[in-house]
Amino acid sequence: MRTQMLAAVLRARPATTRAAPRFIRMSSSAHGQETFEAFTERYVNFFENAEDLFEVQRGLNNCFAHDLVPAPSVVEAAIRAARRVNDFATAVRVFEGVREKVENNQQYQSYLDELKGVREELGISTVEELYRQ
Amino acid sequence: MQALRLARPRVSLRTGVRTVTAAANSSAAHAAPQTTTAASAIPLSNVEAQWERLSSEEQLAVHQQLEEVQKRDWKMLSIDEKKAAYYVAFGPHGPRKPTTPPGGSLKIALGTLGLIGLTGAIFATIRATAPPPPRTINKEWEEAANQRAIENKMDPLSGPSSEGYTGKGFVTHK
């Protein structure tokens, strides 16, 4: 009975009270865009807090999967994380990943120069140094 | 990947294997990473050459040995220990094995070119020994066939004997 009355009231509602739907939005402009600085900070934090080798390698996979070259601070955090979990090979692999991501040898060389201090501090060789004939 | 080729010749696999296990046992027994440096018996320098042939237990022993090695200061590691650690973790074996051996693509390219040349030679040979084309396939015969079609009023609506016909009729040669 009550539901019938309710339905009648609802039906009798004047059409002018209906608002136009407001849920229209641009389909391609609603994604959040992470800035490069935010990305860098996120991954530096990630690598500083990484506990084990799996976490470090998972973070590296994610970090190097983007369409950008990670900042030197990220690379430094990553190799320090590799040092913390005692995996030399991963530290070498980080530089190999940088070499894959940069556009040319010059950029790779500038990464190596930028990170020369930490490389010498930790004793990391690059693949080129290891397999130089 | 060329840099990762195994330049090192394989020396006396049997003794190498024995020293791997011996070294692993000794390191497990002493449980002190520094003791592993002393013995020249540790064949970490030769891990790259024999890795594929080691059994899974021996690979595990090498893994554990390398774990101990990498806990030390990395500046103190020898180049062979570094190479071995890198090779075992990321070297071209297992899922990272290259799908073609070195020089394979050149071999494939040369083989493909050779096969194409061979087929060309076979084709030319068959064509050279083929009988001449039939006597009806030439321009004179086709023009004569056109003449005969007009004489016999062939296809008077749209064909060779129709009014104002501009087509080629039976002529297929230039």
mmCIF file of C-alpha atoms in Angstrom:
data_model
loop_
_atom_site.group_PDB
_atom_site.id
_atom_site.type_symbol
_atom_site.label_atom_id
_atom_site.label_comp_id
_atom_site.label_asym_id
_atom_site.label_seq_id
_atom_site.Cartn_x
_atom_site.Cartn_y
_atom_site.Cartn_z
ATOM 1 C CA MET A 1 0.000 0.000 0.000
ATOM 2 C CA ARG A 2 2.682 2.387 1.095
ATOM 3 C CA THR A 3 4.875 1.458 -1.804
ATOM 4 C CA GLN A 4 2.009 2.104 -4.170
ATOM 5 C CA MET A 5 1.543 5.580 -2.711
ATOM 6 C CA LEU A 6 5.249 6.197 -2.898
ATOM 7 C CA ALA A 7 5.262 5.126 -6.504
ATOM 8 C CA ALA A 8 2.334 7.400 -7.248
ATOM 9 C CA VAL A 9 4.098 10.327 -5.595
ATOM 10 C CA LEU A 10 7.240 9.624 -7.518
ATOM 11 C CA ARG A 11 5.330 9.367 -10.753
ATOM 12 C CA ALA A 12 3.473 12.589 -10.021
ATOM 13 C CA ARG A 13 6.715 14.434 -9.497
ATOM 14 C CA PRO A 14 6.993 17.287 -11.982
ATOM 15 C CA ALA A 15 9.532 16.635 -14.670
ATOM 16 C CA THR A 16 11.257 19.989 -14.189
ATOM 17 C CA THR A 17 12.858 18.891 -10.928
ATOM 18 C CA ARG A 18 14.990 16.356 -12.722
ATOM 19 C CA ALA A 19 18.504 17.669 -13.042
ATOM 20 C CA ALA A 20 20.593 16.991 -16.074
ATOM 21 C CA PRO A 21 23.159 14.250 -15.416
ATOM 22 C CA ARG A 22 26.404 15.703 -14.191
ATOM 23 C CA PHE A 23 28.639 12.672 -14.576
ATOM 24 C CA ILE A 24 29.957 13.563 -18.010
ATOM 25 C CA ARG A 25 33.716 13.948 -18.034
ATOM 26 C CA MET A 26 36.472 13.983 -20.574
ATOM 27 C CA SER A 27 37.536 10.403 -21.037
ATOM 28 C CA SER A 28 41.206 11.035 -21.633
ATOM 29 C CA SER A 29 42.027 13.862 -19.280
ATOM 30 C CA ALA A 30 41.179 12.359 -15.937
ATOM 31 C CA HIS A 31 44.343 10.332 -15.320
ATOM 32 C CA GLY A 32 46.693 11.471 -12.659
ATOM 33 C CA GLN A 33 50.045 12.527 -14.062
ATOM 34 C CA GLU A 34 53.021 11.840 -11.847
ATOM 35 C CA THR A 35 55.788 14.359 -12.268
ATOM 36 C CA PHE A 36 59.380 13.229 -12.749
ATOM 37 C CA GLU A 37 60.294 14.634 -9.332
ATOM 38 C CA ALA A 38 57.478 12.717 -7.653
ATOM 39 C CA PHE A 39 58.559 9.572 -9.482
ATOM 40 C CA THR A 40 62.130 10.057 -8.361
ATOM 41 C CA GLU A 41 61.125 10.646 -4.781
ATOM 42 C CA ARG A 42 58.837 7.622 -4.792
ATOM 43 C CA TYR A 43 61.540 5.281 -6.012
ATOM 44 C CA VAL A 44 64.261 6.728 -3.817
ATOM 45 C CA ASN A 45 61.983 6.062 -0.860
ATOM 46 C CA PHE A 46 61.205 2.610 -2.189
ATOM 47 C CA PHE A 47 64.844 1.616 -2.534
ATOM 48 C CA GLU A 48 65.760 3.077 0.812
ATOM 49 C CA ASN A 49 63.136 0.918 2.437
ATOM 50 C CA ALA A 50 63.624 -2.226 0.378
ATOM 51 C CA GLU A 51 64.261 -5.145 2.671
ATOM 52 C CA ASP A 52 65.427 -8.017 0.508
ATOM 53 C CA LEU A 53 66.762 -8.871 -2.904
ATOM 54 C CA PHE A 54 63.344 -9.697 -4.294
ATOM 55 C CA GLU A 55 62.009 -6.286 -3.337
ATOM 56 C CA VAL A 56 65.000 -4.533 -4.847
ATOM 57 C CA GLN A 57 64.715 -6.407 -8.119
ATOM 58 C CA ARG A 58 60.962 -5.912 -8.243
ATOM 59 C CA GLY A 59 61.447 -2.192 -7.714
ATOM 60 C CA LEU A 60 64.086 -2.093 -10.429
ATOM 61 C CA ASN A 61 61.794 -3.863 -12.851
ATOM 62 C CA ASN A 62 59.022 -1.371 -12.144
ATOM 63 C CA CYS A 63 61.299 1.652 -12.148
ATOM 64 C CA PHE A 64 62.934 0.795 -15.451
ATOM 65 C CA ALA A 65 59.640 -0.084 -17.083
ATOM 66 C CA HIS A 66 58.620 3.559 -17.514
ATOM 67 C CA ASP A 67 59.304 5.708 -20.530
ATOM 68 C CA LEU A 68 62.017 7.675 -18.805
ATOM 69 C CA VAL A 69 65.542 7.221 -17.546
ATOM 70 C CA PRO A 70 65.582 7.130 -13.759
ATOM 71 C CA ALA A 71 67.370 10.039 -12.147
ATOM 72 C CA PRO A 72 70.878 9.475 -10.769
ATOM 73 C CA SER A 73 69.491 9.701 -7.241
ATOM 74 C CA VAL A 74 67.242 6.735 -7.980
ATOM 75 C CA VAL A 75 70.165 4.785 -9.414
ATOM 76 C CA GLU A 76 72.248 5.595 -6.372
ATOM 77 C CA ALA A 77 69.465 4.511 -4.031
ATOM 78 C CA ALA A 78 69.111 1.310 -6.028
ATOM 79 C CA ILE A 79 72.780 0.375 -5.855
ATOM 80 C CA ARG A 80 72.891 1.217 -2.179
ATOM 81 C CA ALA A 81 69.910 -1.079 -1.742
ATOM 82 C CA ALA A 82 71.804 -3.764 -3.665
ATOM 83 C CA ARG A 83 74.739 -3.262 -1.315
ATOM 84 C CA ARG A 84 72.413 -3.588 1.661
ATOM 85 C CA VAL A 85 71.065 -6.912 0.430
ATOM 86 C CA ASN A 86 74.592 -7.997 -0.544
ATOM 87 C CA ASP A 87 74.004 -8.602 -4.224
ATOM 88 C CA PHE A 88 76.821 -7.361 -6.389
ATOM 89 C CA ALA A 89 75.299 -8.686 -9.594
ATOM 90 C CA THR A 90 72.182 -6.553 -9.182
ATOM 91 C CA ALA A 91 74.296 -3.454 -8.726
ATOM 92 C CA VAL A 92 76.084 -4.229 -11.994
ATOM 93 C CA ARG A 93 72.765 -4.906 -13.640
ATOM 94 C CA VAL A 94 71.436 -1.476 -12.618
ATOM 95 C CA PHE A 95 74.064 0.185 -14.770
ATOM 96 C CA GLU A 96 73.280 -2.194 -17.574
ATOM 97 C CA GLY A 97 69.661 -1.112 -17.277
ATOM 98 C CA VAL A 98 70.667 2.538 -17.438
ATOM 99 C CA ARG A 99 72.681 1.777 -20.564
ATOM 100 C CA GLU A 100 69.591 0.261 -22.136
ATOM 101 C CA LYS A 101 67.385 3.199 -21.204
ATOM 102 C CA VAL A 102 69.540 6.138 -22.275
ATOM 103 C CA GLU A 103 69.553 7.316 -25.846
ATOM 104 C CA ASN A 104 73.259 7.312 -26.608
ATOM 105 C CA ASN A 105 76.653 6.519 -25.205
ATOM 106 C CA GLN A 106 77.239 10.107 -24.192
ATOM 107 C CA GLN A 107 74.269 10.082 -21.836
ATOM 108 C CA TYR A 108 75.407 6.765 -20.401
ATOM 109 C CA GLN A 109 78.847 8.194 -19.857
ATOM 110 C CA SER A 110 77.405 11.191 -18.040
ATOM 111 C CA TYR A 111 75.471 8.825 -15.768
ATOM 112 C CA LEU A 112 78.704 6.969 -15.060
ATOM 113 C CA ASP A 113 80.509 10.233 -14.333
ATOM 114 C CA GLU A 114 77.710 11.469 -12.107
ATOM 115 C CA LEU A 115 77.760 8.240 -10.097
ATOM 116 C CA LYS A 116 81.540 7.810 -10.122
ATOM 117 C CA GLY A 117 81.783 8.609 -6.417
ATOM 118 C CA VAL A 118 79.336 6.022 -5.229
ATOM 119 C CA ARG A 119 80.687 3.463 -7.689
ATOM 120 C CA GLU A 120 84.156 3.833 -6.274
ATOM 121 C CA GLU A 121 82.845 3.924 -2.740
ATOM 122 C CA LEU A 122 81.045 0.614 -3.142
ATOM 123 C CA GLY A 123 83.513 -0.953 -5.570
ATOM 124 C CA ILE A 124 81.035 -1.572 -8.370
ATOM 125 C CA SER A 125 82.337 -2.383 -11.822
ATOM 126 C CA THR A 126 80.228 -2.015 -14.903
ATOM 127 C CA VAL A 127 79.799 -4.841 -17.362
ATOM 128 C CA GLU A 128 82.213 -3.146 -19.733
ATOM 129 C CA GLU A 129 84.865 -3.092 -17.043
ATOM 130 C CA LEU A 130 84.232 -6.723 -16.148
ATOM 131 C CA TYR A 131 84.412 -8.031 -19.689
ATOM 132 C CA ARG A 132 87.021 -5.733 -21.130
ATOM 133 C CA GLN A 133 89.398 -7.925 -23.057
ATOM 134 C CA MET B 1 76.109 -9.971 -25.326
ATOM 135 C CA GLN B 2 79.254 -10.568 -27.273
ATOM 136 C CA ALA B 3 81.151 -9.401 -24.263
ATOM 137 C CA LEU B 4 79.737 -12.273 -22.283
ATOM 138 C CA ARG B 5 81.104 -14.956 -24.544
ATOM 139 C CA LEU B 6 83.077 -17.567 -22.842
ATOM 140 C CA ALA B 7 86.594 -16.812 -23.874
ATOM 141 C CA ARG B 8 87.986 -18.983 -21.155
ATOM 142 C CA PRO B 9 88.908 -22.488 -22.282
ATOM 143 C CA ARG B 10 87.677 -25.300 -20.162
ATOM 144 C CA VAL B 11 90.398 -26.893 -18.127
ATOM 145 C CA SER B 12 89.950 -30.290 -16.539
ATOM 146 C CA LEU B 13 86.299 -30.299 -15.660
ATOM 147 C CA ARG B 14 86.541 -33.165 -13.216
ATOM 148 C CA THR B 15 89.058 -31.523 -10.949
ATOM 149 C CA GLY B 16 87.154 -28.268 -11.173
ATOM 150 C CA VAL B 17 83.947 -29.888 -10.038
ATOM 151 C CA ARG B 18 85.679 -31.576 -7.202
ATOM 152 C CA THR B 19 87.136 -28.319 -6.024
ATOM 153 C CA VAL B 20 83.755 -26.599 -6.203
ATOM 154 C CA THR B 21 82.210 -29.087 -3.857
ATOM 155 C CA ALA B 22 85.275 -29.178 -1.701
ATOM 156 C CA ALA B 23 85.305 -25.424 -1.422
ATOM 157 C CA ALA B 24 81.615 -25.314 -0.633
ATOM 158 C CA ASN B 25 82.072 -27.901 2.049
ATOM 159 C CA SER B 26 84.991 -26.092 3.544
ATOM 160 C CA SER B 27 83.173 -22.768 3.566
ATOM 161 C CA ALA B 28 80.169 -24.400 5.188
ATOM 162 C CA ALA B 29 82.409 -26.035 7.733
ATOM 163 C CA HIS B 30 84.334 -22.928 8.655
ATOM 164 C CA ALA B 31 81.397 -20.585 8.207
ATOM 165 C CA ALA B 32 83.807 -17.727 7.784
ATOM 166 C CA PRO B 33 83.871 -15.933 4.445
ATOM 167 C CA GLN B 34 87.513 -14.992 4.725
ATOM 168 C CA THR B 35 88.618 -18.593 4.596
ATOM 169 C CA THR B 36 87.170 -18.945 1.117
ATOM 170 C CA THR B 37 89.519 -16.379 -0.315
ATOM 171 C CA ALA B 38 92.670 -18.204 0.555
ATOM 172 C CA ALA B 39 92.273 -21.383 -1.415
ATOM 173 C CA SER B 40 93.199 -21.225 -5.040
ATOM 174 C CA ALA B 41 90.980 -24.294 -5.144
ATOM 175 C CA ILE B 42 87.875 -22.144 -5.568
ATOM 176 C CA PRO B 43 87.200 -22.336 -9.282
ATOM 177 C CA LEU B 44 85.098 -19.184 -9.376
ATOM 178 C CA SER B 45 87.324 -18.085 -12.224
ATOM 179 C CA ASN B 46 86.027 -20.973 -14.248
ATOM 180 C CA VAL B 47 82.348 -20.885 -13.314
ATOM 181 C CA GLU B 48 81.374 -19.296 -16.608
ATOM 182 C CA ALA B 49 82.868 -22.091 -18.672
ATOM 183 C CA GLN B 50 81.426 -24.959 -16.660
ATOM 184 C CA TRP B 51 78.157 -23.528 -15.417
ATOM 185 C CA GLU B 52 75.997 -25.356 -17.954
ATOM 186 C CA ARG B 53 77.580 -28.677 -17.085
ATOM 187 C CA LEU B 54 77.314 -28.397 -13.322
ATOM 188 C CA SER B 55 74.629 -30.405 -11.631
ATOM 189 C CA SER B 56 71.984 -28.548 -9.671
ATOM 190 C CA GLU B 57 73.664 -29.421 -6.362
ATOM 191 C CA GLU B 58 76.944 -28.024 -7.595
ATOM 192 C CA GLN B 59 75.194 -24.908 -8.868
ATOM 193 C CA LEU B 60 73.605 -24.505 -5.479
ATOM 194 C CA ALA B 61 77.021 -24.829 -3.883
ATOM 195 C CA VAL B 62 78.383 -22.112 -6.152
ATOM 196 C CA HIS B 63 75.365 -19.931 -5.354
ATOM 197 C CA GLN B 64 75.975 -20.257 -1.623
ATOM 198 C CA GLN B 65 79.652 -19.623 -2.078
ATOM 199 C CA LEU B 66 78.909 -16.475 -4.074
ATOM 200 C CA GLU B 67 76.432 -15.305 -1.466
ATOM 201 C CA GLU B 68 79.210 -15.428 1.103
ATOM 202 C CA VAL B 69 81.621 -13.726 -1.278
ATOM 203 C CA GLN B 70 79.233 -10.854 -1.970
ATOM 204 C CA LYS B 71 78.792 -10.113 1.706
ATOM 205 C CA ARG B 72 82.369 -8.878 1.807
ATOM 206 C CA ASP B 73 83.462 -5.422 0.787
ATOM 207 C CA TRP B 74 82.998 -5.265 -2.937
ATOM 208 C CA LYS B 75 86.214 -3.348 -3.406
ATOM 209 C CA MET B 76 88.082 -6.392 -2.138
ATOM 210 C CA LEU B 77 86.518 -8.791 -4.636
ATOM 211 C CA SER B 78 88.706 -10.088 -7.418
ATOM 212 C CA ILE B 79 87.639 -9.605 -10.981
ATOM 213 C CA ASP B 80 86.923 -13.323 -11.255
ATOM 214 C CA GLU B 81 84.634 -13.260 -8.253
ATOM 215 C CA LYS B 82 82.805 -10.270 -9.687
ATOM 216 C CA LYS B 83 82.457 -11.933 -13.054
ATOM 217 C CA ALA B 84 81.265 -15.151 -11.486
ATOM 218 C CA ALA B 85 78.656 -13.336 -9.396
ATOM 219 C CA TYR B 86 77.424 -11.434 -12.408
ATOM 220 C CA TYR B 87 77.443 -14.478 -14.656
ATOM 221 C CA VAL B 88 75.544 -16.698 -12.247
ATOM 222 C CA ALA B 89 72.895 -14.047 -11.679
ATOM 223 C CA PHE B 90 72.526 -12.493 -15.121
ATOM 224 C CA GLY B 91 74.702 -14.411 -17.530
ATOM 225 C CA PRO B 92 73.472 -15.840 -20.820
ATOM 226 C CA HIS B 93 72.207 -19.152 -19.527
ATOM 227 C CA GLY B 94 68.784 -20.538 -18.760
ATOM 228 C CA PRO B 95 66.065 -18.033 -19.693
ATOM 229 C CA ARG B 96 68.661 -15.477 -20.830
ATOM 230 C CA LYS B 97 70.309 -17.858 -23.256
ATOM 231 C CA PRO B 98 70.442 -16.171 -26.666
ATOM 232 C CA THR B 99 68.110 -17.823 -29.137
ATOM 233 C CA THR B 100 70.752 -17.924 -31.852
ATOM 234 C CA PRO B 101 74.414 -18.778 -31.280
ATOM 235 C CA PRO B 102 76.972 -16.084 -32.124
ATOM 236 C CA GLY B 103 77.361 -15.692 -35.862
ATOM 237 C CA GLY B 104 74.063 -17.479 -36.337
ATOM 238 C CA SER B 105 72.306 -14.649 -38.104
ATOM 239 C CA LEU B 106 75.143 -14.348 -40.638
ATOM 240 C CA LYS B 107 74.896 -18.070 -41.240
ATOM 241 C CA ILE B 108 71.140 -17.806 -41.743
ATOM 242 C CA ALA B 109 71.527 -14.892 -44.157
ATOM 243 C CA LEU B 110 74.181 -16.705 -46.194
ATOM 244 C CA GLY B 111 72.135 -19.894 -46.224
ATOM 245 C CA THR B 112 69.053 -18.025 -47.416
ATOM 246 C CA LEU B 113 70.983 -16.315 -50.194
ATOM 247 C CA GLY B 114 72.511 -19.639 -51.191
ATOM 248 C CA LEU B 115 69.125 -21.320 -51.374
ATOM 249 C CA ILE B 116 67.698 -18.476 -53.434
ATOM 250 C CA GLY B 117 70.646 -18.785 -55.820
ATOM 251 C CA LEU B 118 70.152 -22.541 -56.016
ATOM 252 C CA THR B 119 66.472 -22.155 -56.903
ATOM 253 C CA GLY B 120 67.411 -19.572 -59.537
ATOM 254 C CA ALA B 121 69.905 -22.001 -61.047
ATOM 255 C CA ILE B 122 67.350 -24.811 -61.090
ATOM 256 C CA PHE B 123 64.789 -22.507 -62.694
ATOM 257 C CA ALA B 124 67.252 -21.376 -65.377
ATOM 258 C CA THR B 125 68.255 -24.968 -66.105
ATOM 259 C CA ILE B 126 64.673 -26.100 -66.531
ATOM 260 C CA ARG B 127 63.918 -23.132 -68.742
ATOM 261 C CA ALA B 128 66.998 -23.799 -70.843
ATOM 262 C CA THR B 129 65.989 -27.386 -71.496
ATOM 263 C CA ALA B 130 62.322 -26.565 -72.127
ATOM 264 C CA PRO B 131 60.797 -27.099 -75.618
ATOM 265 C CA PRO B 132 60.141 -23.954 -77.708
ATOM 266 C CA PRO B 133 56.737 -22.256 -77.312
ATOM 267 C CA PRO B 134 53.879 -23.458 -79.528
ATOM 268 C CA ARG B 135 53.769 -22.086 -83.106
ATOM 269 C CA THR B 136 50.419 -20.406 -82.423
ATOM 270 C CA ILE B 137 51.829 -18.095 -79.807
ATOM 271 C CA ASN B 138 53.283 -15.272 -81.884
ATOM 272 C CA LYS B 139 52.051 -12.002 -83.304
ATOM 273 C CA GLU B 140 51.652 -13.146 -86.901
ATOM 274 C CA TRP B 141 49.429 -16.063 -85.991
ATOM 275 C CA GLU B 142 47.251 -13.866 -83.736
ATOM 276 C CA GLU B 143 46.824 -11.206 -86.438
ATOM 277 C CA ALA B 144 45.887 -13.932 -88.896
ATOM 278 C CA ALA B 145 43.370 -15.186 -86.373
ATOM 279 C CA ASN B 146 41.905 -11.663 -86.254
ATOM 280 C CA GLN B 147 41.634 -11.621 -90.038
ATOM 281 C CA ARG B 148 39.857 -14.917 -90.019
ATOM 282 C CA ALA B 149 37.502 -13.710 -87.264
ATOM 283 C CA ILE B 150 36.522 -10.711 -89.415
ATOM 284 C CA GLU B 151 36.086 -12.917 -92.480
ATOM 285 C CA ASN B 152 33.757 -15.172 -90.540
ATOM 286 C CA LYS B 153 31.888 -12.212 -88.942
ATOM 287 C CA MET B 154 32.700 -13.457 -85.487
ATOM 288 C CA ASP B 155 30.877 -11.705 -82.599
ATOM 289 C CA PRO B 156 29.336 -8.897 -84.691
ATOM 290 C CA LEU B 157 27.931 -7.010 -81.671
ATOM 291 C CA SER B 158 31.043 -6.348 -79.626
ATOM 292 C CA GLY B 159 33.832 -8.470 -81.055
ATOM 293 C CA PRO B 160 36.373 -8.144 -83.845
ATOM 294 C CA SER B 161 33.811 -7.856 -86.652
ATOM 295 C CA SER B 162 31.614 -5.222 -84.961
ATOM 296 C CA GLU B 163 31.446 -1.689 -86.370
ATOM 297 C CA GLY B 164 34.161 0.682 -85.227
ATOM 298 C CA TYR B 165 35.984 -2.059 -83.291
ATOM 299 C CA THR B 166 39.145 -0.700 -81.687
ATOM 300 C CA GLY B 167 40.153 -3.627 -79.503
ATOM 301 C CA LYS B 168 43.070 -5.946 -80.081
ATOM 302 C CA GLY B 169 41.067 -9.035 -80.865
ATOM 303 C CA PHE B 170 43.260 -12.101 -80.493
ATOM 304 C CA VAL B 171 46.520 -10.217 -80.415
ATOM 305 C CA THR B 172 48.193 -10.551 -77.046
ATOM 306 C CA HIS B 173 51.757 -9.739 -78.089
ATOM 307 C CA LYS B 174 52.971 -6.186 -78.234
#
